[in-house]
Amino acid sequence: MTEYNKGLLYKWVPGLGMLGFIILIESMVMLINPIYAGNIGQMASSTGILAEYYMWGNYAVIIGLSLVLPFILRIKFRFRSKELLITALVVMATMTMIVATTHIGEIVVVACLIFGIAKMIGMVEMLLPIQAILSPDGDKKRFYAIFYPISIGSGQLGTFLPAVLSLDTGWQYLHYYGAATLLLLAMICVIVMHNQRFAKKLPFIHIDWLGLLLFGTILMSLAYIYAFGKQQDWFNSANILVAAIIVLVSIFTLIIRQLTIKHPFLSFKLYKIRDVRFGILLLVGQGLFMGASSILSIYTSAILGYNWLTNAELGLMTLPGIVLAGFVAFHWTKNQIPIKMYIFSGFAAYFLYMVMLYFMMVPELNITQLYFPQILNGYGMCSLFISIWIYTFDKVPQSTILPSVAPVMIFRSFVMLGLFTSLIGWLQYEFQWQSIGDMAVYFDSLALGYNLGTGGSMRDVQLGAILAANKRLLGYVIVAGLGILLFVLFHQFGRQKYAIARYRAYLKK
C-alpha cells in the first residue's frame, strides 16, 4: 500500500532544520529573477538587445507565474514534491544563465516565460507549509497579513541588492551567482527531501490546453504592446496593430470556449460573486496609483539626476510603510475589524503621496524630503495588496481559490499596472511637448541671448516642460484619487452600514 507524506523532508531532519530549509528556499526563489528592473539599462547597453525586450521579458515572468496557477494542484498531485522542486530550481538556473549569455531578444522573452512557470511551481511547494506555519488554523486573512509584507518587502530588496551588486561586479555575475545558488539549493533538496508522494497520483486529464494557449497568447501580446508601444509610436505601428487584433480575437475566442466546454480553463462563475466584481474595480484604482508612481522615477532621473542605484536606495524607504501596513493588517484581522476603513487607509495614503509629490515638483530637492512620501507609498501599496485581496476572495471557497487567483492576480500585477504605466508614460511625453510649445514664445528671445525668466538655456526649457507635465499628470491622478476615496467611503462592504459618509458601526446581517 502506497504511503503518503504531506511533509517535505526526511524524518531525520530536525524541526529547526525544516524551518530553515523552507525559509532558505522560499527567500531565494522570491529574490532571484532573470531580469531586474534597475539593471535593464546596463543589460541593454551590454548585449545590444533593445531595452524593450527586457521589459517584455519582465512582464513574461509575471505571465508565467499566472499561467500555471489554474492547474497547479494537478501538477502537485501528479508528481512528487521532490521532483517538482528540484526540476523548478534547475529550470530557473538554466533560464537565468540563458538570459545572461544570449544576444537575441526573443530568446530572453521565452526564457523569462519559462522561468516564471518554474518559479510558481517552486513557490507553491513552499507556500503550503508556510501557510501552515503562519496560520495553523487555516485563516486566510492572517496569512495574507503576514505573507504579503514579507513578499513585497523582498521585492524591494530584490531591486536594491542587484543594483548594488551589479555596480561592483557587473550584471552578468549577478546572474551567474543566482544560477549557482539555485543549483546548490537543488543539491540540498536531493539530500534532505523524501521520495514519497503528497497525495494520490492524479493523471493530466480535463485540462483545457487550448484555453491555456489562448490565455497565454492574450497576455504575451498585451505585454508586447506595453513594452514596445512607446518605441513604435503605439497604434501608428503595424506591429502594435497586429498585436492588438490578436488580443481582441483571442479574448473573444477564449470567452466562447470557456462558456461552451465542460472543463474550462478559467471559470467565469467567480465573477458572479458581488465582492469579486467590486474587488476587481478596486484593483483598477490600485493600478492607477501604482502606475502613477513612475512619475517619481521620471522626476528623480530627469530633474534631480539620480542614477539607478540612488533610485533603488530611495525605493528602500517604502520598507517602513510596508512593515507598518503588515502590523495594521495583523491587528485588523486578529480583531475581526471590518475591512472597509483599512482599504480606505491604503487609498488615503496613496492620495496623500500624490499630493506631496505634486508640491515637490521643483528643480532642486533634497533626497531626505522624499523619504516620508515613500513611506506613504509603501503603506498604500502593501495595505491595498492585503485588504483588496482579503475582500475579493473572502467568500471564494478554499477548494477553488487557486484556480480563481490567476486571472485576478494577472489583472492586478500586469494588466492594470502595465496599462497605467504605459498610459502615464505616453501622456507625460505628450504633455511635455505641449509645455515646450507653450514656452515657444520665448525661444526667439533665447536665441538673441536675452534672459526672460526662462533660465537662459534650452535645457532649462526642457526641464521646465518635464516639471509642468509631471504636475499636470499628478493633478489628474489626484482628482481621480479623490473620486476613488469617495467611492470607498460610500460603498457598503458586506456587513458594514454607513450613513452620510460617517463611519458609525457595522451590523451583522
Short mmCIF file of N, CA and C in Angstrom, two decimals, residues 57-148:
data_model
loop_
_atom_site.label_atom_id
_atom_site.label_comp_id
_atom_site.label_asym_id
_atom_site.label_seq_id
_atom_site.Cartn_x
_atom_site.Cartn_y
_atom_site.Cartn_z
N GLY A 57 10.31 40.75 -21.36
CA GLY A 57 10.68 39.59 -20.55
C GLY A 57 10.27 39.75 -19.10
N ASN A 58 10.38 40.96 -18.57
CA ASN A 58 9.96 41.20 -17.19
C ASN A 58 8.47 40.93 -17.03
N TYR A 59 7.68 41.36 -17.99
CA TYR A 59 6.25 41.04 -17.98
C TYR A 59 6.03 39.54 -18.14
N ALA A 60 6.86 38.89 -18.95
CA ALA A 60 6.70 37.46 -19.21
C ALA A 60 6.87 36.63 -17.94
N VAL A 61 7.72 37.08 -17.02
CA VAL A 61 7.87 36.37 -15.75
C VAL A 61 6.55 36.37 -14.99
N ILE A 62 5.89 37.53 -14.92
CA ILE A 62 4.59 37.62 -14.23
C ILE A 62 3.56 36.75 -14.93
N ILE A 63 3.57 36.75 -16.26
CA ILE A 63 2.62 35.93 -17.02
C ILE A 63 2.86 34.46 -16.74
N GLY A 64 4.11 34.04 -16.71
CA GLY A 64 4.42 32.64 -16.41
C GLY A 64 3.93 32.23 -15.04
N LEU A 65 4.05 33.13 -14.06
CA LEU A 65 3.54 32.84 -12.72
C LEU A 65 2.04 32.56 -12.74
N SER A 66 1.31 33.28 -13.58
CA SER A 66 -0.15 33.15 -13.60
C SER A 66 -0.63 32.00 -14.46
N LEU A 67 0.10 31.67 -15.52
CA LEU A 67 -0.37 30.63 -16.43
C LEU A 67 -0.51 29.28 -15.75
N VAL A 68 0.38 28.97 -14.83
CA VAL A 68 0.42 27.64 -14.23
C VAL A 68 -0.53 27.51 -13.04
N LEU A 69 -1.02 28.63 -12.51
CA LEU A 69 -1.83 28.58 -11.29
C LEU A 69 -3.13 27.78 -11.42
N PRO A 70 -3.90 27.92 -12.52
CA PRO A 70 -5.18 27.20 -12.56
C PRO A 70 -5.08 25.69 -12.42
N PHE A 71 -3.96 25.09 -12.79
CA PHE A 71 -3.84 23.63 -12.65
C PHE A 71 -2.61 23.25 -11.82
N ILE A 72 -2.21 24.15 -10.91
CA ILE A 72 -1.03 23.88 -10.09
C ILE A 72 -1.26 22.69 -9.16
N LEU A 73 -2.49 22.50 -8.67
CA LEU A 73 -2.76 21.37 -7.78
C LEU A 73 -2.68 20.05 -8.53
N ARG A 74 -3.08 20.03 -9.80
CA ARG A 74 -2.95 18.80 -10.59
C ARG A 74 -1.48 18.45 -10.77
N ILE A 75 -0.66 19.47 -10.97
CA ILE A 75 0.79 19.22 -11.09
C ILE A 75 1.32 18.65 -9.78
N LYS A 76 0.88 19.22 -8.66
CA LYS A 76 1.36 18.77 -7.36
C LYS A 76 0.94 17.33 -7.08
N PHE A 77 -0.28 16.96 -7.48
CA PHE A 77 -0.76 15.60 -7.24
C PHE A 77 -0.21 14.61 -8.27
N ARG A 78 0.27 15.11 -9.39
CA ARG A 78 0.80 14.22 -10.43
C ARG A 78 2.25 13.81 -10.13
N PHE A 79 3.03 14.72 -9.57
CA PHE A 79 4.46 14.45 -9.33
C PHE A 79 4.78 14.55 -7.84
N ARG A 80 5.93 14.03 -7.48
CA ARG A 80 6.40 14.14 -6.10
C ARG A 80 6.93 15.55 -5.85
N SER A 81 6.84 15.98 -4.59
CA SER A 81 7.34 17.31 -4.22
C SER A 81 8.82 17.44 -4.53
N LYS A 82 9.56 16.38 -4.30
CA LYS A 82 11.00 16.41 -4.57
C LYS A 82 11.27 16.62 -6.06
N GLU A 83 10.53 15.91 -6.90
CA GLU A 83 10.70 16.06 -8.34
C GLU A 83 10.37 17.48 -8.80
N LEU A 84 9.28 18.01 -8.28
CA LEU A 84 8.83 19.34 -8.69
C LEU A 84 9.83 20.41 -8.28
N LEU A 85 10.27 20.38 -7.03
CA LEU A 85 11.14 21.44 -6.53
C LEU A 85 12.51 21.40 -7.19
N ILE A 86 13.08 20.21 -7.33
CA ILE A 86 14.40 20.10 -7.96
C ILE A 86 14.32 20.54 -9.42
N THR A 87 13.29 20.09 -10.13
CA THR A 87 13.12 20.49 -11.53
C THR A 87 12.95 22.00 -11.65
N ALA A 88 12.12 22.58 -10.77
CA ALA A 88 11.89 24.02 -10.81
C ALA A 88 13.18 24.80 -10.59
N LEU A 89 13.99 24.39 -9.62
CA LEU A 89 15.24 25.09 -9.32
C LEU A 89 16.23 24.97 -10.48
N VAL A 90 16.33 23.79 -11.07
CA VAL A 90 17.26 23.59 -12.19
C VAL A 90 16.82 24.40 -13.41
N VAL A 91 15.51 24.39 -13.69
CA VAL A 91 15.00 25.17 -14.83
C VAL A 91 15.23 26.66 -14.60
N MET A 92 14.98 27.14 -13.39
CA MET A 92 15.23 28.55 -13.09
C MET A 92 16.70 28.91 -13.29
N ALA A 93 17.60 28.04 -12.83
CA ALA A 93 19.03 28.30 -13.01
C ALA A 93 19.40 28.33 -14.49
N THR A 94 18.85 27.40 -15.26
CA THR A 94 19.15 27.35 -16.70
C THR A 94 18.66 28.60 -17.42
N MET A 95 17.42 29.01 -17.12
CA MET A 95 16.87 30.20 -17.77
C MET A 95 17.64 31.46 -17.38
N THR A 96 18.10 31.52 -16.13
CA THR A 96 18.90 32.66 -15.69
C THR A 96 20.19 32.76 -16.49
N MET A 97 20.84 31.62 -16.71
CA MET A 97 22.08 31.60 -17.50
C MET A 97 21.82 31.98 -18.95
N ILE A 98 20.70 31.54 -19.49
CA ILE A 98 20.37 31.88 -20.88
C ILE A 98 20.20 33.38 -21.03
N VAL A 99 19.48 34.01 -20.10
CA VAL A 99 19.27 35.46 -20.16
C VAL A 99 20.61 36.19 -20.04
N ALA A 100 21.52 35.66 -19.23
CA ALA A 100 22.81 36.33 -19.01
C ALA A 100 23.74 36.22 -20.20
N THR A 101 23.55 35.24 -21.06
CA THR A 101 24.53 34.98 -22.13
C THR A 101 24.00 35.22 -23.54
N THR A 102 22.70 35.27 -23.73
CA THR A 102 22.16 35.40 -25.09
C THR A 102 22.22 36.84 -25.58
N HIS A 103 22.22 36.99 -26.91
CA HIS A 103 22.18 38.31 -27.54
C HIS A 103 20.96 38.40 -28.47
N ILE A 104 19.98 37.55 -28.24
CA ILE A 104 18.76 37.53 -29.05
C ILE A 104 17.58 37.86 -28.15
N GLY A 105 16.85 38.91 -28.48
CA GLY A 105 15.78 39.38 -27.63
C GLY A 105 14.66 38.37 -27.45
N GLU A 106 14.28 37.67 -28.52
CA GLU A 106 13.18 36.72 -28.42
C GLU A 106 13.51 35.58 -27.46
N ILE A 107 14.78 35.16 -27.44
CA ILE A 107 15.18 34.09 -26.52
C ILE A 107 15.06 34.57 -25.08
N VAL A 108 15.39 35.83 -24.83
CA VAL A 108 15.23 36.40 -23.49
C VAL A 108 13.78 36.30 -23.03
N VAL A 109 12.86 36.64 -23.91
CA VAL A 109 11.44 36.64 -23.55
C VAL A 109 10.95 35.22 -23.25
N VAL A 110 11.30 34.26 -24.10
CA VAL A 110 10.88 32.87 -23.89
C VAL A 110 11.48 32.32 -22.61
N ALA A 111 12.75 32.62 -22.36
CA ALA A 111 13.41 32.14 -21.14
C ALA A 111 12.73 32.71 -19.90
N CYS A 112 12.34 33.97 -19.96
CA CYS A 112 11.66 34.60 -18.82
C CYS A 112 10.29 33.97 -18.57
N LEU A 113 9.57 33.64 -19.65
CA LEU A 113 8.27 32.99 -19.50
C LEU A 113 8.42 31.63 -18.83
N ILE A 114 9.38 30.84 -19.28
CA ILE A 114 9.62 29.52 -18.67
C ILE A 114 10.08 29.68 -17.23
N PHE A 115 10.91 30.68 -16.97
CA PHE A 115 11.37 30.94 -15.60
C PHE A 115 10.18 31.22 -14.68
N GLY A 116 9.21 32.04 -15.16
CA GLY A 116 8.05 32.35 -14.34
C GLY A 116 7.22 31.13 -14.00
N ILE A 117 7.05 30.23 -14.97
CA ILE A 117 6.30 28.99 -14.73
C ILE A 117 7.00 28.15 -13.67
N ALA A 118 8.32 27.97 -13.83
CA ALA A 118 9.08 27.17 -12.85
C ALA A 118 9.08 27.83 -11.48
N LYS A 119 9.15 29.14 -11.45
CA LYS A 119 9.18 29.86 -10.17
C LYS A 119 7.89 29.65 -9.40
N MET A 120 6.75 29.70 -10.08
CA MET A 120 5.48 29.48 -9.39
C MET A 120 5.38 28.07 -8.84
N ILE A 121 5.84 27.08 -9.59
CA ILE A 121 5.81 25.69 -9.11
C ILE A 121 6.66 25.56 -7.85
N GLY A 122 7.84 26.18 -7.85
CA GLY A 122 8.69 26.13 -6.67
C GLY A 122 8.10 26.88 -5.50
N MET A 123 7.48 28.03 -5.76
CA MET A 123 6.90 28.82 -4.67
C MET A 123 5.74 28.10 -4.01
N VAL A 124 4.88 27.47 -4.81
CA VAL A 124 3.72 26.77 -4.25
C VAL A 124 4.16 25.63 -3.35
N GLU A 125 5.23 24.94 -3.71
CA GLU A 125 5.74 23.86 -2.86
C GLU A 125 6.11 24.36 -1.48
N MET A 126 6.57 25.61 -1.39
CA MET A 126 6.93 26.19 -0.10
C MET A 126 5.76 26.91 0.56
N LEU A 127 4.82 27.42 -0.25
CA LEU A 127 3.73 28.21 0.31
C LEU A 127 2.82 27.39 1.22
N LEU A 128 2.57 26.14 0.85
CA LEU A 128 1.67 25.32 1.65
C LEU A 128 2.20 25.11 3.07
N PRO A 129 3.48 24.71 3.26
CA PRO A 129 3.98 24.62 4.64
C PRO A 129 4.10 25.98 5.32
N ILE A 130 4.40 27.04 4.56
CA ILE A 130 4.48 28.37 5.16
C ILE A 130 3.12 28.81 5.67
N GLN A 131 2.07 28.52 4.90
CA GLN A 131 0.72 28.86 5.35
C GLN A 131 0.36 28.10 6.62
N ALA A 132 0.79 26.84 6.70
CA ALA A 132 0.52 26.05 7.91
C ALA A 132 1.27 26.62 9.12
N ILE A 133 2.45 27.20 8.89
CA ILE A 133 3.23 27.78 9.98
C ILE A 133 2.65 29.13 10.41
N LEU A 134 2.36 29.99 9.44
CA LEU A 134 1.88 31.33 9.76
C LEU A 134 0.44 31.35 10.23
N SER A 135 -0.36 30.43 9.71
CA SER A 135 -1.78 30.39 10.08
C SER A 135 -2.21 28.95 10.29
N PRO A 136 -1.90 28.37 11.47
CA PRO A 136 -2.20 26.95 11.71
C PRO A 136 -3.68 26.62 11.61
N ASP A 137 -4.55 27.59 11.92
CA ASP A 137 -5.99 27.34 11.88
C ASP A 137 -6.58 27.53 10.49
N GLY A 138 -5.73 27.83 9.49
CA GLY A 138 -6.21 27.99 8.12
C GLY A 138 -6.85 29.32 7.82
N ASP A 139 -6.64 30.33 8.68
CA ASP A 139 -7.22 31.65 8.48
C ASP A 139 -6.48 32.37 7.34
N LYS A 140 -7.16 32.55 6.21
CA LYS A 140 -6.53 33.18 5.05
C LYS A 140 -6.16 34.63 5.33
N LYS A 141 -6.98 35.32 6.10
CA LYS A 141 -6.74 36.74 6.36
C LYS A 141 -5.44 36.94 7.12
N ARG A 142 -5.22 36.12 8.13
CA ARG A 142 -3.99 36.24 8.91
C ARG A 142 -2.77 35.91 8.03
N PHE A 143 -2.93 34.92 7.18
CA PHE A 143 -1.82 34.54 6.29
C PHE A 143 -1.46 35.69 5.36
N TYR A 144 -2.47 36.33 4.74
CA TYR A 144 -2.19 37.45 3.85
C TYR A 144 -1.52 38.60 4.60
N ALA A 145 -1.97 38.85 5.85
CA ALA A 145 -1.43 39.96 6.63
C ALA A 145 0.05 39.78 6.94
N ILE A 146 0.51 38.54 7.02
CA ILE A 146 1.92 38.28 7.32
C ILE A 146 2.72 38.07 6.04
N PHE A 147 2.15 37.32 5.09
CA PHE A 147 2.92 36.93 3.91
C PHE A 147 3.14 38.09 2.94
N TYR A 148 2.12 38.92 2.71
CA TYR A 148 2.27 39.99 1.72
C TYR A 148 3.35 41.00 2.10
#
